[in-house]
Amino acid sequence: MAGLNPAQPQQLDAIKQALAATFDPKTTNEVRQQALQLLDRLKHDPEAPPLGFGLVTDASLGQAVRFYGAQLLEFAIKNSWDKYDESQRNQLREWVKTLATTLGQNDALLWNKAAQLWVELSKRCWGDLGWREMDSLLASFWDWPLSPEGIKHKIFVLQVLGALTEDIIINEDAIAGLRVETLGPCLNEILVPPQVYSKLRKKRGDRNEVRSNGSGWLLRIKDVLVDCLTSATPDQSEPMIDCALKALETLQVIFSWIGMDSVADAGCIEWLFLPITSNNLQLKIAAVEALYMLLRRPHHPHAHDAWLTVRKECEQLRRVMALKDAFVQANCAPEECDEKHTLQVKISELLSVMAETIIKDGHWTPDLPAFFELTLLVAQSKSLLVSIPVLHSWCTVMSAGHPSFAPVMSWALGPLITMCGERLIRYEAISRGSEDEIMAFLEEDFDTDSERHSFLAHYRRYCTRVIQSITSSWLQEALDHVLSQMCKILGEGPFTFDRGFDPVTYTRNSLPLLMFDATFSIVSSALDGFASWLVKPREQTGEEIIQKHLAVNQMLWQWAHVLMKIPVDDPKVASQVVQTLVSIMRMSQPDGPLVRDLTVHIFSLRFRKDDHNQHYSEAVAGFECVRVAEMQKLAYVLAPLLASEITSLEPIVSALAEEHRYDARLCWGCRAFLFAIIHRTPSDGDDELRLRYMTDMVNPVVESWKSPGLAESVQSLPNLCKQLCLDDLGDFYRKSGFDQTEDWSQGLLDVEGQAKQSAIKAAVDGLPLRMTKSMLGASIDHLAVSAEAYQRARMFWAPVTPIILERSLQLLTQVQAFYNMTNWSHLPPELQATVHRTLQDRFWQSGISHESKEAFFDRVEGSKSSYEGFASTVRGALRNVRELCYNSLFQFSKLQKPFYDLHELGPMMASAIFKDAHHLATSQMQPIVSLITMIVQRCPPDKRRSFLTPILNHFFLTMDAKLQTEWDAVAKTEEQTNRALEDEMRAESTLRQLTVSVMSFVNTLLDLRGDDPSNFILEEMAVFEPLMVLCTHALRFRDTRCCTVACRSFRRLMPRFEDADAVREYMCSEVLKSAITSVHDPYFTDVQRELSGLIAQILVKGKRRETAGAVLESLPDMVAGRVNTTVKAIESARNERTQRALVLELLDGVRGMTIQEAGKINNTEKKSTPRERKKGKGKWESMDAANEQPLDGIQAMFG
């Protein structure tokens, strides 16, 4: 490699032909492979570098050949640098420098490649390894005049500086990480202004100089940016703009880390606002992005003064007005210029960051009113995508309640409540093509309904938070305003027969109903703000607070009287009025007469279903559920006041319960209301009478659990199927032709099918599950352990707890066995497939489902009498039984001692819950995770080992097997039609939710603090071993959050097992294998920091160097001795960044492509559609389906 080695004619022809073959779509695969092999062989040739230089500098050759020449140089630098001697390295540097000086204006691709080569050289030898003049060379390129050729050189320098910054500071680049202690200071020194550099030079002491003479790159970039913006002639405008854009792009990267003192000293804010006042939209966007990057980053405490200087410069009135002018000038119609809309979004994001810093500082300046006026203007934008960043900021402003901002909050109160109230309307329920401008923007801003629905849910959440915060600060004014609005709309809207309400034409998405729904959301948010006010710290005296609270209560009572007097014939509106009234009563400490009037009023409301209008009938059913639920809430809080009226209330409530005797939820909800009043009223000395009354009410529940019929039905799956009218399911399917019908929504049930459907529903209601849930809830929900009612409930339920739990667990065992298809093996294959199809849930998912939530439920309700409706009834029956059994366990665990003291309950629960749990769908296993989490958290420390060990052992074994199976299935799924894609996305989404929930539970268990369960977990191997195996597999589950939690869990565990040989052996073998596999999977690019950190910790602290070394040495192309050398280097490294870099360097190239390269390739792909973006990870998953082979075959995975 001593000198130039131009290609021989024959060799050059071969290279040209090979490149042509690789690019020609008509080339056969065999020929293309031969061509690629030839090109690859040349890269490994010792004479490849001079050949590459000869090719890339020969202007007579085509771009493809010259680019290949640059690739030869790049390959040599990346893969052979350590093998070269000093003279060969110097030669490579000379070639790269020469290349940068010989390229022409039309060599765009080669300019980019030359910058990459420069960066690769810099990472390896800049600073203390011989290349100290690098900065001087860049400065010589920079000093070219602002001619077209000079601009090319400046863009080249900017690209080098930007890429160096990314690799040294931002990315986990392995090569840069090895020398980060040298490269970081060098980069900082060449960038900062002279005054800052002089301070650095004094601190650093004697060291070789790497900075050239001059002002530093931050000021150089400033100068060229100003020149490009102020001195461009018409014929230079395009190159000048390109240069200015590249300067802003580079500044954006630099601003992510450079010291605030450098930013302040260079006067960056002054010249960053020049592009914002220009007429070029791209420059405006780039400048705003650079400012955003600068202001959003954290800063060191010692730089706080410089940070304040920078921030206050941005807040100056002229700067705020410049942003306002740019925003107003970018106003556009929904279908107009995308760049204008993008600029408005970017300005909104910038203002949001500025607002957060202002709020944290809490210091008022005269310029701030103009700033907040601008944020309000932006928040009122008709594009909710533009509005949402600053809307979030107003949430923060209002919730901070800083006295300095009182004037701002005062004048913004009205506009914000008005705006948020108007935008709480459910836009997804408004039909497309509406003339509303907000709707038009929504249709333009989002390509799919699912994206739009997810966004609107977030936007409404911010609106409610703003209203809550406003109410918490301006309590009486806000509550009075929103309640008066509700009463006005209620009194004037078409919600009574007299004002045009008609059940026949009722629709739940009518505009008046949507508007009242938004008003209800405003009132609910305001009442939540009142609740926050009740508990927040006070600055006023106790007497002032008492008087204010009393005034608010009296106002709320008055509005409650007004609401009760307004007639309502719309059941949906009536539901929301009832919810409002109950919320007012629960918060305002009413007197007995008001509570009595309210209770009588609510129970006296009557609506009748209309068989001719499904929507109206659903609204009536919804009202009944809301009424019962809200009255139970009232009983929990106001039991003493209601107890004085129990004599008059009991006949009314009992009559309503009788009216709903065929609906277990409503019937027992009414009874639970009376039970809660009796049970929660403080003792008056006659506890025997109270206990007798309560016993009479609960006796039907206990007797139902003790019944011989129930005992027999839970002994086997056939018996349970008979109890639920499902014993002849196969015959029914065959007779009705389910197995012959492809579209079940089109098959209609006959009279027999509809009767069977009703029988199934009645059979489920006949089980004592619903009544148990209602009475247990009335007994213990929302009670403190120290409460008299809680102690009474524990004593009351303790005698019947064993029989109820035993039957519940038997029932749960059988109902989950229904999902095990081996229990249906007696049916012919076509009917087995029908049963399996029956068990496939239909559910709506925000952000994925193509239809709105209302449309989904409409479709479900509309198919009730079809085959799909029958299948839904079967699923619903099984789901209700299963989840009500979970609820019984959850409720009884609240009793603590009567639950956890039961002998053998732990093993019984483990068997019942997990025996067939792996046959459930992932969406059906989420309640199990929630249940086990609560069971573990409530378990007394002295019961953990005996009670929790079997439960957690089964939990981890079951979840590990389930998650592995499901992730394997996702990896093998192939994309078909759009609907198939939607189903695939939904399945993957629920799998991710389950995976994250399980790993979050693991993280909670391993939170090593005090008397938490973690110590028991680590000591009990029956629990710890399956937990370790699950975490090992979690490193390979294709979810970055899950992988991150697994890495952190292992790193947290490592110090605890310094003397546990078996555990360390496992970590140095199986855990290491999984981590290495994920490091080289492109999907895990974003978590390579965590993975490489885990690998480094295993190598350093695992104390099993032979085991870990054997794993590493088994990798393909791993050079003997390299592992040992790297491990020693990791042990001696002074920081974790260097350790991670050493790991990545050791593993680099095992599969022929580094993780860094994989990430860069992905980032340069064409812009994907929203649906493609959602499927991006799924595409990666289908590329590597071999991820769950036995871990001892790790070498084969990289073959």
Tab-separated table of C-alpha atoms in Angstrom, residues 290-653:
chain	number	residue	atom	x	y	z
A	290	ALA	CA	-32.101	24.738	16.143
A	291	LEU	CA	-33.604	26.991	18.815
A	292	TYR	CA	-35.833	24.155	19.967
A	293	MET	CA	-32.839	21.838	20.356
A	294	LEU	CA	-30.952	24.495	22.303
A	295	LEU	CA	-33.745	25.376	24.728
A	296	ARG	CA	-35.069	21.887	25.402
A	297	ARG	CA	-31.767	20.367	26.553
A	298	PRO	CA	-30.724	20.197	30.190
A	299	HIS	CA	-27.803	22.275	31.427
A	300	HIS	CA	-25.286	21.956	34.229
A	301	PRO	CA	-25.943	23.978	37.391
A	302	HIS	CA	-22.639	25.832	36.974
A	303	ALA	CA	-23.891	27.167	33.618
A	304	HIS	CA	-27.151	28.488	35.042
A	305	ASP	CA	-26.229	32.139	34.584
A	306	ALA	CA	-25.349	31.575	30.935
A	307	TRP	CA	-28.568	29.613	30.517
A	308	LEU	CA	-30.578	32.512	31.935
A	309	THR	CA	-28.856	34.892	29.535
A	310	VAL	CA	-29.743	32.701	26.550
A	311	ARG	CA	-33.295	32.188	27.710
A	312	LYS	CA	-33.977	35.860	28.395
A	313	GLU	CA	-32.657	36.801	24.978
A	314	CYS	CA	-35.278	34.505	23.442
A	315	GLU	CA	-38.020	36.090	25.565
A	316	GLN	CA	-37.272	39.659	24.488
A	317	LEU	CA	-40.259	41.415	22.996
A	318	ARG	CA	-38.727	41.818	19.527
A	319	ARG	CA	-37.915	38.106	19.405
A	320	VAL	CA	-41.408	37.132	20.513
A	321	MET	CA	-42.851	39.435	17.872
A	322	ALA	CA	-40.573	37.856	15.250
A	323	LEU	CA	-41.971	34.443	16.145
A	324	LYS	CA	-45.479	35.853	16.065
A	325	ASP	CA	-44.943	37.377	12.624
A	326	ALA	CA	-43.513	34.113	11.318
A	327	PHE	CA	-46.476	32.202	12.747
A	328	VAL	CA	-49.108	34.568	11.366
A	329	GLN	CA	-47.450	34.694	7.938
A	330	ALA	CA	-47.573	30.902	7.847
A	331	ASN	CA	-51.352	30.796	8.268
A	332	CYS	CA	-52.832	28.571	5.604
A	333	ALA	CA	-55.964	26.667	4.720
A	334	PRO	CA	-56.029	22.924	5.478
A	335	GLU	CA	-55.295	21.956	1.892
A	336	GLU	CA	-52.534	24.525	1.368
A	337	CYS	CA	-48.734	24.572	1.780
A	338	ASP	CA	-47.309	21.787	3.926
A	339	GLU	CA	-44.191	23.811	4.763
A	340	LYS	CA	-46.254	26.622	6.277
A	341	HIS	CA	-48.092	24.126	8.428
A	342	THR	CA	-44.804	22.485	9.432
A	343	LEU	CA	-43.416	25.875	10.466
A	344	GLN	CA	-46.428	26.546	12.658
A	345	VAL	CA	-46.039	23.147	14.346
A	346	LYS	CA	-42.335	23.812	14.957
A	347	ILE	CA	-43.028	27.274	16.403
A	348	SER	CA	-45.639	25.772	18.698
A	349	GLU	CA	-43.132	23.176	19.921
A	350	LEU	CA	-40.534	25.900	20.505
A	351	LEU	CA	-42.995	28.047	22.459
A	352	SER	CA	-43.912	25.015	24.563
A	353	VAL	CA	-40.290	24.487	25.568
A	354	MET	CA	-39.853	28.193	26.311
A	355	ALA	CA	-42.980	28.194	28.451
A	356	GLU	CA	-41.755	25.260	30.517
A	357	THR	CA	-38.472	27.008	31.288
A	358	ILE	CA	-40.286	30.222	32.198
A	359	ILE	CA	-42.555	28.345	34.589
A	360	LYS	CA	-39.640	26.550	36.247
A	361	ASP	CA	-37.846	29.851	36.766
A	362	GLY	CA	-40.971	31.564	38.085
A	363	HIS	CA	-39.529	35.046	37.506
A	364	TRP	CA	-41.790	37.655	35.934
A	365	THR	CA	-40.451	40.069	33.296
A	366	PRO	CA	-42.225	42.837	31.370
A	367	ASP	CA	-41.866	40.881	28.100
A	368	LEU	CA	-43.794	37.833	29.319
A	369	PRO	CA	-47.340	39.108	28.628
A	370	ALA	CA	-46.538	39.261	24.908
A	371	PHE	CA	-45.095	35.769	25.081
A	372	PHE	CA	-48.180	34.295	26.724
A	373	GLU	CA	-50.462	36.179	24.326
A	374	LEU	CA	-48.595	34.419	21.523
A	375	THR	CA	-48.959	31.001	23.159
A	376	LEU	CA	-52.687	31.606	23.518
A	377	LEU	CA	-52.911	32.633	19.859
A	378	VAL	CA	-51.112	29.436	18.837
A	379	ALA	CA	-53.272	27.324	21.144
A	380	GLN	CA	-56.361	28.706	19.400
A	381	SER	CA	-55.119	27.513	15.997
A	382	LYS	CA	-57.714	25.564	14.054
A	383	SER	CA	-55.109	22.869	13.495
A	384	LEU	CA	-55.108	20.852	16.704
A	385	LEU	CA	-51.705	19.480	15.708
A	386	VAL	CA	-50.364	23.032	15.927
A	387	SER	CA	-52.307	23.735	19.103
A	388	ILE	CA	-51.408	20.718	21.241
A	389	PRO	CA	-47.803	21.587	22.263
A	390	VAL	CA	-48.744	24.964	23.737
A	391	LEU	CA	-51.986	23.571	25.130
A	392	HIS	CA	-49.798	21.250	27.180
A	393	SER	CA	-47.844	24.311	28.316
A	394	TRP	CA	-51.025	26.022	29.473
A	395	CYS	CA	-51.738	22.894	31.542
A	396	THR	CA	-48.404	23.449	33.255
A	397	VAL	CA	-48.925	27.205	33.686
A	398	MET	CA	-52.317	26.777	35.252
A	399	SER	CA	-51.364	23.872	37.502
A	400	ALA	CA	-48.181	25.643	38.716
A	401	GLY	CA	-50.284	28.424	40.210
A	402	HIS	CA	-47.230	30.649	40.625
A	403	PRO	CA	-48.201	34.040	42.089
A	404	SER	CA	-46.028	35.826	39.510
A	405	PHE	CA	-48.225	34.547	36.719
A	406	ALA	CA	-51.548	35.522	38.298
A	407	PRO	CA	-52.132	38.406	35.828
A	408	VAL	CA	-51.540	36.108	32.861
A	409	MET	CA	-53.793	33.385	34.212
A	410	SER	CA	-56.496	35.906	35.040
A	411	TRP	CA	-56.914	37.347	31.532
A	412	ALA	CA	-56.443	33.922	29.897
A	413	LEU	CA	-59.120	32.277	32.042
A	414	GLY	CA	-62.112	33.025	29.813
A	415	PRO	CA	-60.516	32.307	26.421
A	416	LEU	CA	-58.994	29.055	27.670
A	417	ILE	CA	-62.214	27.698	29.168
A	418	THR	CA	-64.102	28.658	26.019
A	419	MET	CA	-61.511	27.096	23.723
A	420	CYS	CA	-61.101	23.894	25.740
A	421	GLY	CA	-64.840	23.542	26.138
A	422	GLU	CA	-65.447	23.845	22.420
A	423	ARG	CA	-62.708	21.319	21.649
A	424	LEU	CA	-63.908	18.678	24.078
A	425	ILE	CA	-66.491	17.749	21.479
A	426	ARG	CA	-65.911	14.261	20.064
A	427	TYR	CA	-64.745	15.192	16.563
A	428	GLU	CA	-64.370	11.535	15.598
A	429	ALA	CA	-68.158	11.250	15.859
A	430	ILE	CA	-68.677	14.047	13.311
A	431	SER	CA	-69.031	12.799	9.764
A	432	ARG	CA	-66.280	13.423	7.213
A	433	GLY	CA	-66.699	16.342	4.844
A	434	SER	CA	-67.918	18.672	7.554
A	435	GLU	CA	-67.444	22.386	6.868
A	436	ASP	CA	-65.869	22.801	10.311
A	437	GLU	CA	-62.273	24.019	9.821
A	438	ILE	CA	-60.939	21.948	12.701
A	439	MET	CA	-62.370	18.827	11.083
A	440	ALA	CA	-60.785	19.801	7.768
A	441	PHE	CA	-57.368	20.108	9.421
A	442	LEU	CA	-57.822	16.783	11.172
A	443	GLU	CA	-58.524	15.102	7.854
A	444	GLU	CA	-55.398	16.664	6.355
A	445	ASP	CA	-53.118	16.099	9.342
A	446	PHE	CA	-53.856	12.390	9.801
A	447	ASP	CA	-53.983	9.718	7.145
A	448	THR	CA	-55.972	7.158	9.134
A	449	ASP	CA	-58.937	7.245	11.475
A	450	SER	CA	-56.990	5.278	14.087
A	451	GLU	CA	-54.248	7.918	14.260
A	452	ARG	CA	-56.830	10.674	14.456
A	453	HIS	CA	-58.741	8.974	17.280
A	454	SER	CA	-55.580	8.433	19.316
A	455	PHE	CA	-54.524	12.063	18.866
A	456	LEU	CA	-57.945	13.430	19.822
A	457	ALA	CA	-57.923	11.392	23.020
A	458	HIS	CA	-54.647	13.068	24.007
A	459	TYR	CA	-55.909	16.514	23.031
A	460	ARG	CA	-59.070	16.151	25.098
A	461	ARG	CA	-56.966	14.996	28.044
A	462	TYR	CA	-55.009	18.253	27.927
A	463	CYS	CA	-58.223	20.266	27.646
A	464	THR	CA	-59.621	18.644	30.769
A	465	ARG	CA	-56.369	19.270	32.628
A	466	VAL	CA	-56.482	22.959	31.732
A	467	ILE	CA	-60.022	23.239	33.062
A	468	GLN	CA	-59.093	21.324	36.221
A	469	SER	CA	-56.168	23.631	36.856
A	470	ILE	CA	-58.209	26.768	36.214
A	471	THR	CA	-60.892	25.598	38.622
A	472	SER	CA	-58.331	24.731	41.271
A	473	SER	CA	-57.047	28.336	41.144
A	474	TRP	CA	-60.311	30.256	40.461
A	475	LEU	CA	-62.672	27.947	42.221
A	476	GLN	CA	-65.950	29.760	42.638
A	477	GLU	CA	-65.784	31.693	39.375
A	478	ALA	CA	-64.999	28.656	37.262
A	479	LEU	CA	-67.577	26.353	38.851
A	480	ASP	CA	-70.289	28.983	38.602
A	481	HIS	CA	-69.441	29.596	34.946
A	482	VAL	CA	-69.443	25.978	33.808
A	483	LEU	CA	-72.543	24.954	35.781
A	484	SER	CA	-74.490	27.935	34.471
A	485	GLN	CA	-73.489	26.886	30.952
A	486	MET	CA	-74.698	23.345	31.598
A	487	CYS	CA	-78.044	24.526	32.940
A	488	LYS	CA	-78.461	26.908	30.014
A	489	ILE	CA	-77.804	24.213	27.402
A	490	LEU	CA	-79.944	21.724	29.319
A	491	GLY	CA	-82.835	24.174	29.569
A	492	GLU	CA	-82.685	25.277	25.927
A	493	GLY	CA	-81.557	22.161	24.081
A	494	PRO	CA	-83.815	19.563	22.390
A	495	PHE	CA	-83.714	17.169	25.331
A	496	THR	CA	-87.419	17.066	26.239
A	497	PHE	CA	-90.487	16.085	24.285
A	498	ASP	CA	-91.688	19.691	24.423
A	499	ARG	CA	-88.517	20.890	22.693
A	500	GLY	CA	-88.468	18.297	19.949
A	501	PHE	CA	-86.963	15.166	21.504
A	502	ASP	CA	-88.196	12.012	19.736
A	503	PRO	CA	-87.052	8.470	20.692
A	504	VAL	CA	-87.894	7.258	17.180
A	505	THR	CA	-85.313	9.535	15.533
A	506	TYR	CA	-82.811	9.376	18.378
A	507	THR	CA	-79.137	9.101	17.454
A	508	ARG	CA	-76.251	9.265	19.890
A	509	ASN	CA	-74.108	11.395	17.570
A	510	SER	CA	-76.524	14.244	16.973
A	511	LEU	CA	-74.849	17.644	17.208
A	512	PRO	CA	-76.892	18.827	20.270
A	513	LEU	CA	-75.980	15.636	22.110
A	514	LEU	CA	-72.304	15.978	21.206
A	515	MET	CA	-72.357	19.580	22.433
A	516	PHE	CA	-73.943	18.599	25.736
A	517	ASP	CA	-71.440	15.760	26.056
A	518	ALA	CA	-68.646	18.334	25.727
A	519	THR	CA	-70.347	20.523	28.339
A	520	PHE	CA	-70.563	17.552	30.685
A	521	SER	CA	-66.839	16.947	30.206
A	522	ILE	CA	-66.168	20.598	31.123
A	523	VAL	CA	-68.230	20.309	34.308
A	524	SER	CA	-66.607	16.994	35.239
A	525	SER	CA	-63.166	18.519	34.768
A	526	ALA	CA	-64.123	21.545	36.861
A	527	LEU	CA	-65.397	19.312	39.665
A	528	ASP	CA	-62.130	17.370	39.500
A	529	GLY	CA	-60.397	20.725	39.926
A	530	PHE	CA	-62.543	21.324	43.022
A	531	ALA	CA	-61.409	17.937	44.346
A	532	SER	CA	-57.788	18.976	43.792
A	533	TRP	CA	-58.401	22.240	45.607
A	534	LEU	CA	-59.744	20.352	48.617
A	535	VAL	CA	-56.444	18.526	49.140
A	536	LYS	CA	-53.767	20.991	47.981
A	537	PRO	CA	-51.595	22.945	50.464
A	538	ARG	CA	-52.920	26.314	51.592
A	539	GLU	CA	-51.391	29.753	52.006
A	540	GLN	CA	-54.520	31.291	53.510
A	541	THR	CA	-55.584	31.004	57.131
A	542	GLY	CA	-57.911	28.258	58.310
A	543	GLU	CA	-60.858	30.641	58.733
A	544	GLU	CA	-60.482	31.973	55.166
A	545	ILE	CA	-60.459	28.453	53.770
A	546	ILE	CA	-63.529	27.476	55.782
A	547	GLN	CA	-65.471	30.487	54.552
A	548	LYS	CA	-64.429	29.923	50.929
A	549	HIS	CA	-65.324	26.241	51.140
A	550	LEU	CA	-68.731	27.041	52.626
A	551	ALA	CA	-69.444	29.598	49.890
A	552	VAL	CA	-68.561	27.108	47.190
A	553	ASN	CA	-70.670	24.402	48.818
A	554	GLN	CA	-73.701	26.694	48.993
A	555	MET	CA	-73.261	27.645	45.364
A	556	LEU	CA	-73.049	23.963	44.358
A	557	TRP	CA	-76.198	23.140	46.350
A	558	GLN	CA	-78.068	25.903	44.539
A	559	TRP	CA	-76.996	24.594	41.160
A	560	ALA	CA	-77.982	21.071	42.227
A	561	HIS	CA	-81.502	22.315	42.964
A	562	VAL	CA	-81.605	24.007	39.559
A	563	LEU	CA	-80.425	20.869	37.755
A	564	MET	CA	-83.008	18.690	39.472
A	565	LYS	CA	-85.801	21.004	38.371
A	566	ILE	CA	-84.934	20.906	34.668
A	567	PRO	CA	-86.885	18.110	32.976
A	568	VAL	CA	-84.927	15.692	30.754
A	569	ASP	CA	-86.324	13.034	28.427
A	570	ASP	CA	-83.049	12.075	26.763
A	571	PRO	CA	-81.594	9.078	28.699
A	572	LYS	CA	-77.996	9.844	27.712
A	573	VAL	CA	-78.298	13.431	28.931
A	574	ALA	CA	-80.058	12.211	32.065
A	575	SER	CA	-77.108	9.876	32.764
A	576	GLN	CA	-74.701	12.795	32.641
A	577	VAL	CA	-76.932	14.973	34.800
A	578	VAL	CA	-77.100	12.182	37.399
A	579	GLN	CA	-73.297	11.861	37.360
A	580	THR	CA	-72.961	15.625	37.832
A	581	LEU	CA	-75.425	15.721	40.728
A	582	VAL	CA	-73.763	12.827	42.528
A	583	SER	CA	-70.325	14.402	42.080
A	584	ILE	CA	-71.637	17.642	43.575
A	585	MET	CA	-73.102	15.799	46.550
A	586	ARG	CA	-69.954	13.775	47.195
A	587	MET	CA	-67.772	16.899	47.300
A	588	SER	CA	-69.951	19.557	48.891
A	589	GLN	CA	-71.002	18.119	52.287
A	590	PRO	CA	-74.767	18.567	51.733
A	591	ASP	CA	-77.451	18.430	54.367
A	592	GLY	CA	-79.914	15.589	54.817
A	593	PRO	CA	-82.938	17.109	53.019
A	594	LEU	CA	-80.910	17.862	49.890
A	595	VAL	CA	-79.534	14.338	49.796
A	596	ARG	CA	-83.022	12.928	50.264
A	597	ASP	CA	-84.452	15.075	47.484
A	598	LEU	CA	-81.626	14.092	45.174
A	599	THR	CA	-81.949	10.382	45.905
A	600	VAL	CA	-85.697	10.388	45.379
A	601	HIS	CA	-85.284	12.414	42.188
A	602	ILE	CA	-82.737	9.998	40.719
A	603	PHE	CA	-84.678	6.873	41.629
A	604	SER	CA	-87.888	8.377	40.251
A	605	LEU	CA	-86.484	8.852	36.745
A	606	ARG	CA	-87.997	6.382	34.291
A	607	PHE	CA	-87.230	5.662	30.640
A	608	ARG	CA	-88.694	2.902	28.533
A	609	LYS	CA	-86.842	1.118	25.780
A	610	ASP	CA	-88.045	1.512	22.217
A	611	ASP	CA	-87.735	-1.663	20.180
A	612	HIS	CA	-87.796	0.419	16.992
A	613	ASN	CA	-84.627	2.359	17.811
A	614	GLN	CA	-81.569	0.416	18.948
A	615	HIS	CA	-79.579	3.529	19.860
A	616	TYR	CA	-82.314	4.807	22.142
A	617	SER	CA	-82.701	1.438	23.854
A	618	GLU	CA	-78.949	1.308	24.437
A	619	ALA	CA	-79.063	4.790	25.956
A	620	VAL	CA	-81.831	3.672	28.318
A	621	ALA	CA	-79.844	0.606	29.370
A	622	GLY	CA	-76.801	2.829	29.861
A	623	PHE	CA	-78.823	5.181	32.071
A	624	GLU	CA	-79.914	2.332	34.326
A	625	CYS	CA	-76.317	1.189	34.805
A	626	VAL	CA	-75.126	4.731	35.491
A	627	ARG	CA	-77.936	5.365	37.979
A	628	VAL	CA	-77.154	2.291	40.065
A	629	ALA	CA	-73.390	2.852	39.967
A	630	GLU	CA	-73.698	6.522	40.953
A	631	MET	CA	-76.069	5.814	43.803
A	632	GLN	CA	-73.630	3.258	45.172
A	633	LYS	CA	-70.904	5.927	45.122
A	634	LEU	CA	-73.269	8.220	47.024
A	635	ALA	CA	-73.939	5.539	49.633
A	636	TYR	CA	-70.227	4.977	50.191
A	637	VAL	CA	-69.679	8.652	51.060
A	638	LEU	CA	-72.979	9.833	52.557
A	639	ALA	CA	-74.222	6.724	54.338
A	640	PRO	CA	-75.040	8.539	57.631
A	641	LEU	CA	-77.245	11.099	55.856
A	642	LEU	CA	-78.972	8.407	53.811
A	643	ALA	CA	-79.474	6.213	56.889
A	644	SER	CA	-81.913	8.729	58.333
A	645	GLU	CA	-84.041	8.298	55.205
A	646	ILE	CA	-83.696	4.514	54.928
A	647	THR	CA	-87.314	3.887	55.807
A	648	SER	CA	-88.576	5.945	52.886
A	649	LEU	CA	-85.813	4.870	50.493
A	650	GLU	CA	-86.085	1.116	51.009
A	651	PRO	CA	-89.446	0.590	49.253
A	652	ILE	CA	-88.373	2.758	46.298
A	653	VAL	CA	-85.073	0.941	45.874
